[in-house]
Amino acid sequence: MAGQSRIGVTGLAVMGANLARNIASRGVSVAVHNRTGSKTTEFMSEFGGEGDFTGTQSLQEFVDALETPRRIIVMVKAGKPVDGVIADLTPLLDKGDIIIDAGNSHFPDTVRRTAECEANGIRFMGVGVSGGEEGALLGPSIMPGGDPEAYAEVKDVFEAIAAVVDGTPCVVHVGPGGAGHYVKMVHNGIEYADMQLIVEAYDLLTQVAGLDAHAIGKIFEEWNSGDLESFLIEITGKVLAKVDEKTGGPLVDVIVDQAGQKGTGTWTAIDALGLGIPLTGITEAVFARGLSALRAERAAAAKTLTGPTPATKVDERLVDDIREALYASKVVAYAQGFAQMRAASVQNGWDLKLGEMATIWRGGCIIRAQFLNRIRDAYAEHPDLDNLLMVPYFTEAVANAQDAWRRVVVTATEQGVAIPAFSSSLSYYDGYRRERGPANLIQGLRDFFGAHTYQRTDAEGAFHTRWAQDGTEVRTDG
Ligand code: NBP
């Protein structure tokens, strides 16, 4: 017989436990389960008094505790564990029950799981959740994808637990199939780009402006009150200000310079390559993490490879220039990420409303920022916008910043400081604003060695030149 809990959460590590507590704090009854039963027991003894929880030890008990149609949030490690949980749940469920994978699953897995569940009469939703452990507890940004009718069964719960900005909950039904996890993937990719731009600014302020971590922390604190205002800028100020108890110096100075990653940035970059969308900001951010991981190689190369040694001197204009370069590069990174979502939406028939994505990223998630209001406004006015750079607000913002941006790229290059995201964003900008680029020569080369043909600017059709033979041009399509 079906039980009384409105919703279930299986997987009680930090994210699942906090999501369950968030749901219960809104007066919704929650059944909880974890593969290792002792974690459920611990959860119940620690948090059971916070709300209407039912702790369960077996999946059968868990399923039996839920009202029908059953709504089950799966919050386990992404990858095979999700398939394992679905396989274990399936024989215990009735037709029409809903499995909600709220972990960081790769969207092609979500597409596959949706079809597999559908074949068994089970409705499947892939839901992106951002905000880390605190967001899960206090209000995340939620990106639900899947069957809209299934979403209608959980909409009230999701709206109750999501972050709220200006009275609007940071959740909206993103689209069918893998759309929710896709958007969460791009969100994470943008997070990579945002963080890379921040560390490039930090590196320049350290190496070229000659400032220490605490001074740079204060600069970030100031920057957080302008156009750059965002969660990541805010916490950068805090991380840089943190004093290490052991050394008495900035904690950041004793942290190993090797960045970890769980793969969502790589997925975003690979997907952009498949779509043919230039995604320099995010992709360079992934490469930079890869380079950071080559710690032993870098140590050897530092002794062998030569280059300029940055001359450190405090320069007021440089600090301002870096802020402008950071902002302009950030605009480019977002323009690219949104262009990628647009292309994916067209390719997959998702009908993503890009303004809504900006709206639900304004709160709860890691990339939350004032700036997203501007993106929301841009899509409200131009829903079919090709590129955010073409909206007057962003066109002007980058135009105003570009002198400073160019100075920063020149200075960094002259001084030997790597700024892959700053400089590739500027190159993207310069490439994007060119009516006629240099790819005519690529076409000529391809035609030379592979007879791939080319088009002419002054005539319709496909042409081939016998470059190495008699040099004659032939039209190949008619
Ligand atoms: P983890 O990703 O560390 O996963 C631990 C949970 O997975 C435990 O409940 C564990 O059960 C369960 N599990 C594993 Br591992 N293998 C299992 C299997 N074969 N069958 C059933 N359960 C299994 O937890 P998390 O950090 O809370 O993250 C959960 C999801 O949320 C992930 O997809 C993650 O990427 C995503 N996410 C995390 C964050 C974050 O800030 N951490 C933010 C946003 C999204 P056990 O106790 O029995 O081992």
XYZ file of C-alpha atoms and ligand atoms in Angstrom:
527
model
C 0.000 0.000 0.000
C 1.274 3.457 -0.887
C 2.478 5.573 2.005
C 2.065 9.195 2.871
C 5.312 10.987 2.139
C 4.915 13.515 -0.640
C 8.397 13.049 -2.020
C 11.408 10.780 -1.521
C 15.141 11.427 -1.550
C 17.619 8.591 -2.008
C 21.294 9.416 -1.537
C 22.000 11.179 1.729
C 25.493 12.550 1.169
C 25.827 16.308 1.571
C 23.611 17.314 -1.393
C 20.796 14.816 -0.858
C 20.673 15.351 2.888
C 20.517 19.123 2.522
C 17.939 18.984 -0.256
C 15.762 16.692 1.888
C 16.080 19.103 4.821
C 15.241 22.057 2.580
C 12.100 20.282 1.303
C 10.988 19.323 4.813
C 11.583 22.886 6.032
C 8.830 23.946 3.596
C 6.326 21.668 5.350
C 6.550 18.891 2.754
C 6.772 15.299 4.007
C 9.916 13.489 2.852
C 10.905 9.820 2.882
C 14.670 9.376 2.972
C 16.918 6.481 1.968
C 20.594 5.788 1.463
C 22.382 2.700 0.115
C 24.360 2.445 3.336
C 21.572 2.307 5.887
C 23.631 3.655 8.783
C 23.709 7.046 6.997
C 19.906 7.129 7.052
C 19.939 6.302 10.743
C 22.455 9.100 11.350
C 20.406 11.512 9.237
C 17.251 10.709 11.204
C 18.938 11.114 14.576
C 20.556 14.409 13.574
C 17.823 16.046 11.483
C 14.701 13.875 11.939
C 13.221 16.448 14.316
C 13.454 19.269 11.743
C 10.404 18.151 9.755
C 8.111 15.376 8.599
C 10.715 12.751 7.658
C 10.289 9.015 7.251
C 13.596 7.163 7.462
C 13.708 3.932 5.464
C 16.298 1.169 5.322
C 15.376 -0.745 2.173
C 14.314 0.498 -1.251
C 11.038 -1.438 -0.840
C 10.356 0.372 2.431
C 11.281 3.664 0.758
C 8.958 3.105 -2.195
C 6.170 1.981 0.138
C 6.507 5.199 2.144
C 5.613 7.387 -0.843
C 2.214 8.585 -2.025
C 1.437 7.897 -5.679
C 2.409 8.857 -8.252
C 5.728 8.432 -6.471
C 8.180 11.292 -6.767
C 11.717 10.095 -6.107
C 14.734 12.377 -6.100
C 17.936 10.442 -6.759
C 20.946 12.317 -5.393
C 23.764 9.809 -5.744
C 27.169 10.008 -7.366
C 26.818 10.782 -11.090
C 27.514 7.965 -13.564
C 26.951 4.239 -12.987
C 25.422 4.656 -9.500
C 22.464 6.502 -11.086
C 21.863 3.600 -13.490
C 22.159 1.179 -10.578
C 19.568 3.039 -8.529
C 17.172 3.254 -11.496
C 17.570 -0.473 -12.151
C 16.890 -1.284 -8.490
C 13.895 1.056 -8.275
C 12.198 0.113 -11.551
C 10.689 -3.242 -10.511
C 9.328 -1.637 -7.344
C 7.519 1.235 -9.080
C 4.123 1.631 -10.750
C 3.411 3.165 -14.130
C 3.413 6.955 -13.969
C 5.805 7.165 -11.013
C 8.537 9.766 -11.401
C 12.292 9.344 -10.964
C 14.142 12.658 -10.675
C 17.902 12.545 -11.145
C 19.079 15.742 -9.464
C 22.817 14.993 -9.626
C 25.347 16.255 -12.152
C 24.597 13.701 -14.850
C 25.898 14.104 -18.375
C 22.934 15.028 -20.578
C 23.326 12.176 -23.109
C 22.914 9.778 -20.147
C 19.747 11.645 -19.243
C 18.408 11.264 -22.787
C 19.118 7.515 -22.629
C 17.639 7.083 -19.141
C 14.525 9.004 -20.152
C 13.916 6.526 -22.992
C 14.720 3.492 -20.830
C 12.364 4.626 -18.074
C 9.665 5.515 -20.577
C 9.827 1.965 -21.949
C 8.960 0.799 -18.418
C 6.133 3.331 -18.001
C 8.190 5.441 -15.579
C 8.532 9.181 -16.020
C 12.108 10.413 -15.752
C 13.383 13.901 -15.123
C 16.978 15.123 -15.319
C 17.290 18.111 -13.034
C 20.299 20.384 -12.656
C 20.811 21.704 -9.136
C 23.399 24.362 -8.423
C 24.515 26.043 -5.265
C 26.649 23.454 -3.523
C 25.774 22.202 -0.080
C 24.590 25.581 1.208
C 22.399 26.162 -1.833
C 20.833 22.715 -1.497
C 19.897 23.539 2.095
C 18.850 27.161 1.818
C 17.756 27.582 -1.799
C 19.483 26.368 -4.943
C 18.993 27.307 -8.559
C 17.094 24.417 -10.110
C 17.081 23.489 -13.813
C 14.462 20.776 -14.352
C 14.277 18.955 -17.665
C 11.943 16.205 -18.830
C 8.256 15.522 -19.310
C 6.305 18.739 -18.511
C 3.464 16.700 -17.012
C 5.888 15.053 -14.617
C 7.254 18.486 -13.755
C 3.734 19.656 -12.901
C 3.722 16.995 -10.141
C 6.764 18.509 -8.406
C 6.629 22.141 -9.482
C 5.239 23.376 -6.168
C 7.984 21.612 -4.191
C 10.749 22.909 -6.469
C 9.387 26.445 -6.359
C 9.186 26.245 -2.565
C 12.800 25.146 -2.109
C 14.537 27.225 -4.805
C 16.350 30.491 -4.168
C 14.171 33.552 -4.722
C 15.280 36.791 -6.417
C 12.913 39.776 -6.574
C 10.010 37.471 -5.730
C 10.823 35.024 -8.553
C 11.934 31.495 -7.658
C 15.129 30.390 -9.398
C 13.507 27.419 -11.101
C 11.713 26.937 -14.380
C 10.941 23.921 -16.537
C 13.882 24.137 -18.924
C 12.765 21.742 -21.651
C 12.265 18.065 -22.478
C 14.709 15.155 -22.242
C 18.259 16.164 -21.410
C 17.618 19.930 -21.498
C 17.882 20.446 -17.722
C 21.203 18.668 -17.381
C 22.447 20.370 -20.546
C 21.761 23.812 -19.121
C 23.369 22.804 -15.825
C 26.422 21.641 -17.785
C 26.738 25.011 -19.534
C 26.191 26.745 -16.186
C 29.166 24.809 -14.817
C 31.176 25.626 -17.936
C 30.498 29.324 -17.453
C 31.506 28.885 -13.813
C 34.862 27.552 -15.063
C 35.311 30.599 -17.329
C 34.303 33.021 -14.561
C 36.830 31.480 -12.185
C 39.592 31.431 -14.795
C 39.053 35.132 -15.525
C 39.204 35.862 -11.807
C 42.480 33.987 -11.386
C 43.991 35.708 -14.415
C 43.128 39.062 -12.826
C 44.636 37.818 -9.538
C 47.771 36.668 -11.349
C 48.233 40.035 -13.077
C 47.605 41.920 -9.849
C 50.210 39.724 -8.169
C 52.846 39.491 -10.864
C 52.542 42.779 -12.701
C 50.986 45.146 -10.160
C 53.071 43.594 -7.379
C 50.228 43.381 -4.853
C 49.875 40.807 -2.092
C 46.867 38.577 -1.544
C 45.302 40.783 1.112
C 45.581 43.904 -1.038
C 44.082 42.024 -3.973
C 41.314 40.768 -1.699
C 40.392 44.381 -0.941
C 40.337 45.171 -4.671
C 37.920 42.296 -5.274
C 35.805 43.538 -2.396
C 35.579 46.921 -4.167
C 34.902 45.330 -7.536
C 31.988 43.504 -5.970
C 30.054 46.749 -5.688
C 30.141 47.520 -9.427
C 29.257 45.770 -12.687
C 31.186 42.713 -11.566
C 29.033 42.148 -8.470
C 28.631 38.402 -8.111
C 28.997 35.520 -5.713
C 32.339 34.457 -7.203
C 33.858 37.961 -6.964
C 32.564 38.222 -3.396
C 34.075 34.936 -2.279
C 37.337 35.739 -4.078
C 37.676 38.720 -1.724
C 37.036 36.428 1.230
C 39.405 33.663 0.118
C 42.197 36.190 -0.485
C 41.612 37.783 2.923
C 41.832 34.508 4.834
C 44.845 34.257 7.126
C 46.584 30.910 7.528
C 46.781 29.975 11.178
C 50.010 28.073 10.669
C 52.055 30.683 8.815
C 50.244 33.897 9.731
C 50.236 34.823 6.014
C 47.483 34.588 3.413
C 46.122 31.034 3.260
C 45.942 31.205 -0.534
C 49.740 31.529 -0.639
C 50.204 28.046 0.776
C 47.563 26.304 -1.340
C 49.023 24.059 -4.074
C 48.503 25.621 -7.518
C 46.852 22.593 -9.047
C 43.135 22.838 -9.878
C 40.796 19.880 -9.571
C 37.845 19.232 -11.832
C 34.954 16.826 -12.081
C 34.439 17.016 -15.828
C 31.510 19.327 -16.486
C 33.751 21.981 -18.071
C 35.228 19.360 -20.374
C 31.737 18.146 -21.347
C 30.750 21.732 -22.178
C 33.833 22.279 -24.327
C 33.433 18.960 -26.162
C 29.795 19.712 -26.835
C 30.687 23.144 -28.245
C 33.203 21.522 -30.592
C 30.478 19.168 -31.813
C 28.080 22.046 -32.358
C 30.734 24.150 -34.075
C 30.243 26.980 -31.605
C 33.376 28.953 -30.644
C 33.638 28.628 -26.866
C 37.043 30.060 -26.113
C 36.441 31.283 -22.550
C 35.214 27.991 -21.123
C 37.564 25.839 -23.183
C 40.635 27.863 -22.218
C 39.514 27.577 -18.601
C 39.488 23.782 -18.925
C 42.916 23.818 -20.612
C 44.266 26.090 -17.864
C 43.167 23.583 -15.223
C 44.887 20.888 -17.273
C 48.085 22.956 -17.373
C 47.864 23.591 -13.634
C 47.734 19.846 -13.082
C 51.110 19.366 -14.815
C 52.850 20.519 -11.681
C 56.021 18.467 -11.944
C 56.452 19.345 -15.635
C 55.996 23.033 -14.867
C 58.601 22.855 -12.129
C 61.101 21.430 -14.624
C 60.090 23.865 -17.379
C 60.479 26.823 -15.021
C 64.172 25.972 -14.819
C 64.608 25.481 -18.579
C 62.262 27.673 -20.576
C 63.032 31.354 -20.719
C 60.830 34.427 -20.931
C 60.461 37.870 -19.439
C 60.289 38.188 -15.680
C 57.345 40.431 -14.830
C 58.486 43.819 -13.495
C 56.254 44.426 -10.537
C 55.150 47.942 -9.898
C 51.927 49.308 -8.466
C 50.103 51.167 -11.153
C 46.629 52.569 -10.506
C 45.630 52.479 -14.138
C 46.654 48.846 -14.443
C 44.285 47.860 -11.639
C 41.389 49.614 -13.380
C 42.397 48.169 -16.722
C 42.340 44.670 -15.286
C 38.838 45.249 -13.946
C 37.682 46.353 -17.386
C 39.417 43.443 -19.088
C 37.793 41.067 -16.630
C 34.353 42.502 -17.330
C 34.723 42.489 -21.116
C 36.078 38.922 -21.093
C 33.206 37.877 -18.870
C 30.692 39.349 -21.319
C 32.346 37.302 -24.078
C 32.312 34.099 -22.000
C 28.598 34.485 -21.301
C 27.862 35.450 -24.906
C 29.572 32.237 -25.993
C 27.818 30.059 -23.403
C 24.418 31.439 -24.341
C 25.194 31.011 -28.062
C 26.031 27.393 -27.309
C 22.711 26.848 -25.502
C 20.906 28.436 -28.425
C 22.588 26.123 -30.926
C 21.882 23.058 -28.764
C 18.272 24.113 -28.382
C 17.843 24.313 -32.152
C 19.658 21.023 -32.730
C 17.640 19.134 -30.108
C 14.298 20.921 -30.545
C 14.291 22.013 -26.883
C 12.927 25.515 -27.373
C 15.080 26.855 -24.523
C 14.025 30.291 -23.331
C 17.443 31.830 -22.777
C 16.092 34.785 -20.804
C 14.601 32.297 -18.335
C 17.992 30.623 -17.925
C 19.507 33.993 -17.008
C 16.576 34.560 -14.634
C 17.027 31.300 -12.729
C 20.790 31.794 -12.471
C 20.374 35.100 -10.644
C 20.160 33.383 -7.266
C 21.169 30.174 -5.534
C 23.810 29.087 -8.010
C 27.554 29.610 -8.166
C 27.473 32.082 -11.076
C 24.756 34.238 -9.503
C 25.399 37.860 -10.416
C 23.802 41.236 -11.025
C 24.980 40.932 -14.591
C 22.391 38.203 -15.283
C 19.637 40.822 -15.033
C 21.188 42.452 -18.098
C 21.150 39.153 -19.960
C 17.552 38.534 -18.938
C 16.595 42.006 -20.231
C 18.471 41.387 -23.483
C 16.506 38.214 -24.246
C 13.233 39.796 -23.108
C 13.709 42.349 -25.848
C 15.289 40.052 -28.449
C 14.273 36.411 -27.808
C 16.027 35.212 -30.993
C 19.264 37.042 -30.374
C 22.276 35.443 -32.099
C 24.870 36.868 -29.746
C 24.668 38.908 -26.559
C 27.422 41.191 -27.842
C 24.899 42.622 -30.315
C 22.619 44.074 -27.619
C 23.319 47.789 -27.098
C 24.111 47.408 -23.387
C 26.803 44.779 -24.030
C 28.000 46.364 -27.275
C 28.695 49.558 -25.339
C 30.124 47.817 -22.290
C 32.743 46.051 -24.404
C 33.376 49.106 -26.578
C 34.058 51.139 -23.435
C 36.306 48.474 -21.951
C 38.246 47.508 -25.024
C 41.118 49.996 -24.805
C 41.872 48.816 -21.291
C 41.365 45.198 -22.338
C 43.890 45.553 -25.168
C 46.404 47.253 -22.848
C 46.106 44.379 -20.381
C 46.629 41.750 -23.082
C 49.659 43.635 -24.410
C 51.154 44.124 -20.940
C 50.625 40.497 -19.973
C 52.130 39.291 -23.234
C 55.144 41.582 -22.926
C 55.684 40.572 -19.331
C 55.235 36.870 -19.912
C 52.092 36.325 -17.853
C 49.689 33.717 -19.235
C 46.158 35.065 -19.656
C 44.504 32.512 -21.947
C 40.920 33.501 -21.160
C 41.485 37.277 -21.357
C 43.382 37.051 -24.619
C 41.269 34.408 -26.345
C 38.120 36.368 -25.459
C 39.627 39.438 -27.089
C 40.570 37.402 -30.162
C 37.044 36.038 -30.338
C 35.703 39.590 -30.140
C 38.027 40.774 -32.892
C 37.196 37.751 -35.026
C 33.446 38.065 -34.496
C 33.377 41.713 -35.532
C 35.133 41.041 -38.871
C 32.860 40.912 -41.891
C 35.586 39.245 -43.941
C 38.077 37.061 -42.116
C 41.058 35.086 -43.403
C 39.292 31.717 -43.945
C 39.388 32.337 -47.707
C 42.972 31.125 -47.545
C 41.980 27.999 -45.613
C 39.521 27.209 -48.383
C 42.228 27.734 -50.961
C 44.563 25.366 -49.131
C 41.858 22.741 -48.654
C 41.030 22.931 -52.316
C 44.720 22.624 -53.229
C 45.419 19.429 -51.311
C 41.978 17.852 -51.147
C 39.861 19.274 -53.976
C 37.378 20.320 -51.289
C 36.120 23.174 -53.522
C 35.465 26.773 -52.552
C 32.813 29.391 -53.155
C 33.556 32.691 -54.897
C 32.497 36.106 -53.617
C 31.384 37.097 -57.113
C 29.558 34.006 -58.392
C 27.225 31.239 -57.128
C 28.352 27.638 -57.021
C 31.235 25.427 -55.940
C 34.595 25.793 -57.667
C 37.804 23.808 -57.827
C 41.134 25.003 -59.123
C 43.701 22.551 -60.468
C 46.341 24.430 -58.499
C 49.277 22.093 -59.062
C 48.327 20.947 -62.536
C 47.211 23.354 -65.261
C 45.897 26.002 -62.844
C 42.449 26.125 -64.468
C 39.329 26.752 -62.429
C 36.348 24.438 -62.857
C 32.853 24.724 -61.529
C 31.988 21.434 -59.810
C 28.255 21.705 -59.170
C 26.781 22.267 -62.535
P 28.498 12.090 -3.925
O 28.591 12.473 -5.359
O 29.714 12.076 -3.111
O 27.791 10.649 -3.853
C 27.605 9.996 -2.617
C 26.245 9.340 -2.575
O 26.103 8.395 -3.664
C 26.057 8.539 -1.287
O 24.725 8.659 -0.874
C 26.387 7.125 -1.760
O 25.816 6.136 -0.964
C 25.728 7.137 -3.100
N 26.125 6.037 -3.970
C 27.315 5.749 -4.552
Br 28.851 6.668 -4.268
N 27.291 4.658 -5.311
C 26.020 4.203 -5.218
C 25.359 3.100 -5.781
N 25.980 2.272 -6.626
N 24.060 2.903 -5.478
C 23.422 3.750 -4.651
N 23.997 4.828 -4.082
C 25.281 5.060 -4.372
O 27.398 12.997 -3.188
P 27.156 14.578 -3.261
O 28.410 15.356 -3.180
O 26.064 14.827 -2.275
O 26.564 14.796 -4.733
C 25.382 14.155 -5.210
C 25.144 14.576 -6.634
O 24.963 16.008 -6.681
C 26.309 14.297 -7.585
O 25.804 13.992 -8.853
C 27.056 15.605 -7.635
O 27.821 15.754 -8.799
C 25.899 16.583 -7.582
N 26.230 17.922 -7.102
C 27.090 18.095 -6.080
C 27.395 19.379 -5.635
C 28.328 19.591 -4.480
O 28.583 20.774 -4.164
N 28.829 18.551 -3.835
C 26.791 20.490 -6.243
C 25.889 20.283 -7.270
C 25.616 18.994 -7.700
P 26.691 5.455 0.232
O 26.549 6.367 1.400
O 26.031 4.147 0.427
O 28.108 5.340 -0.252
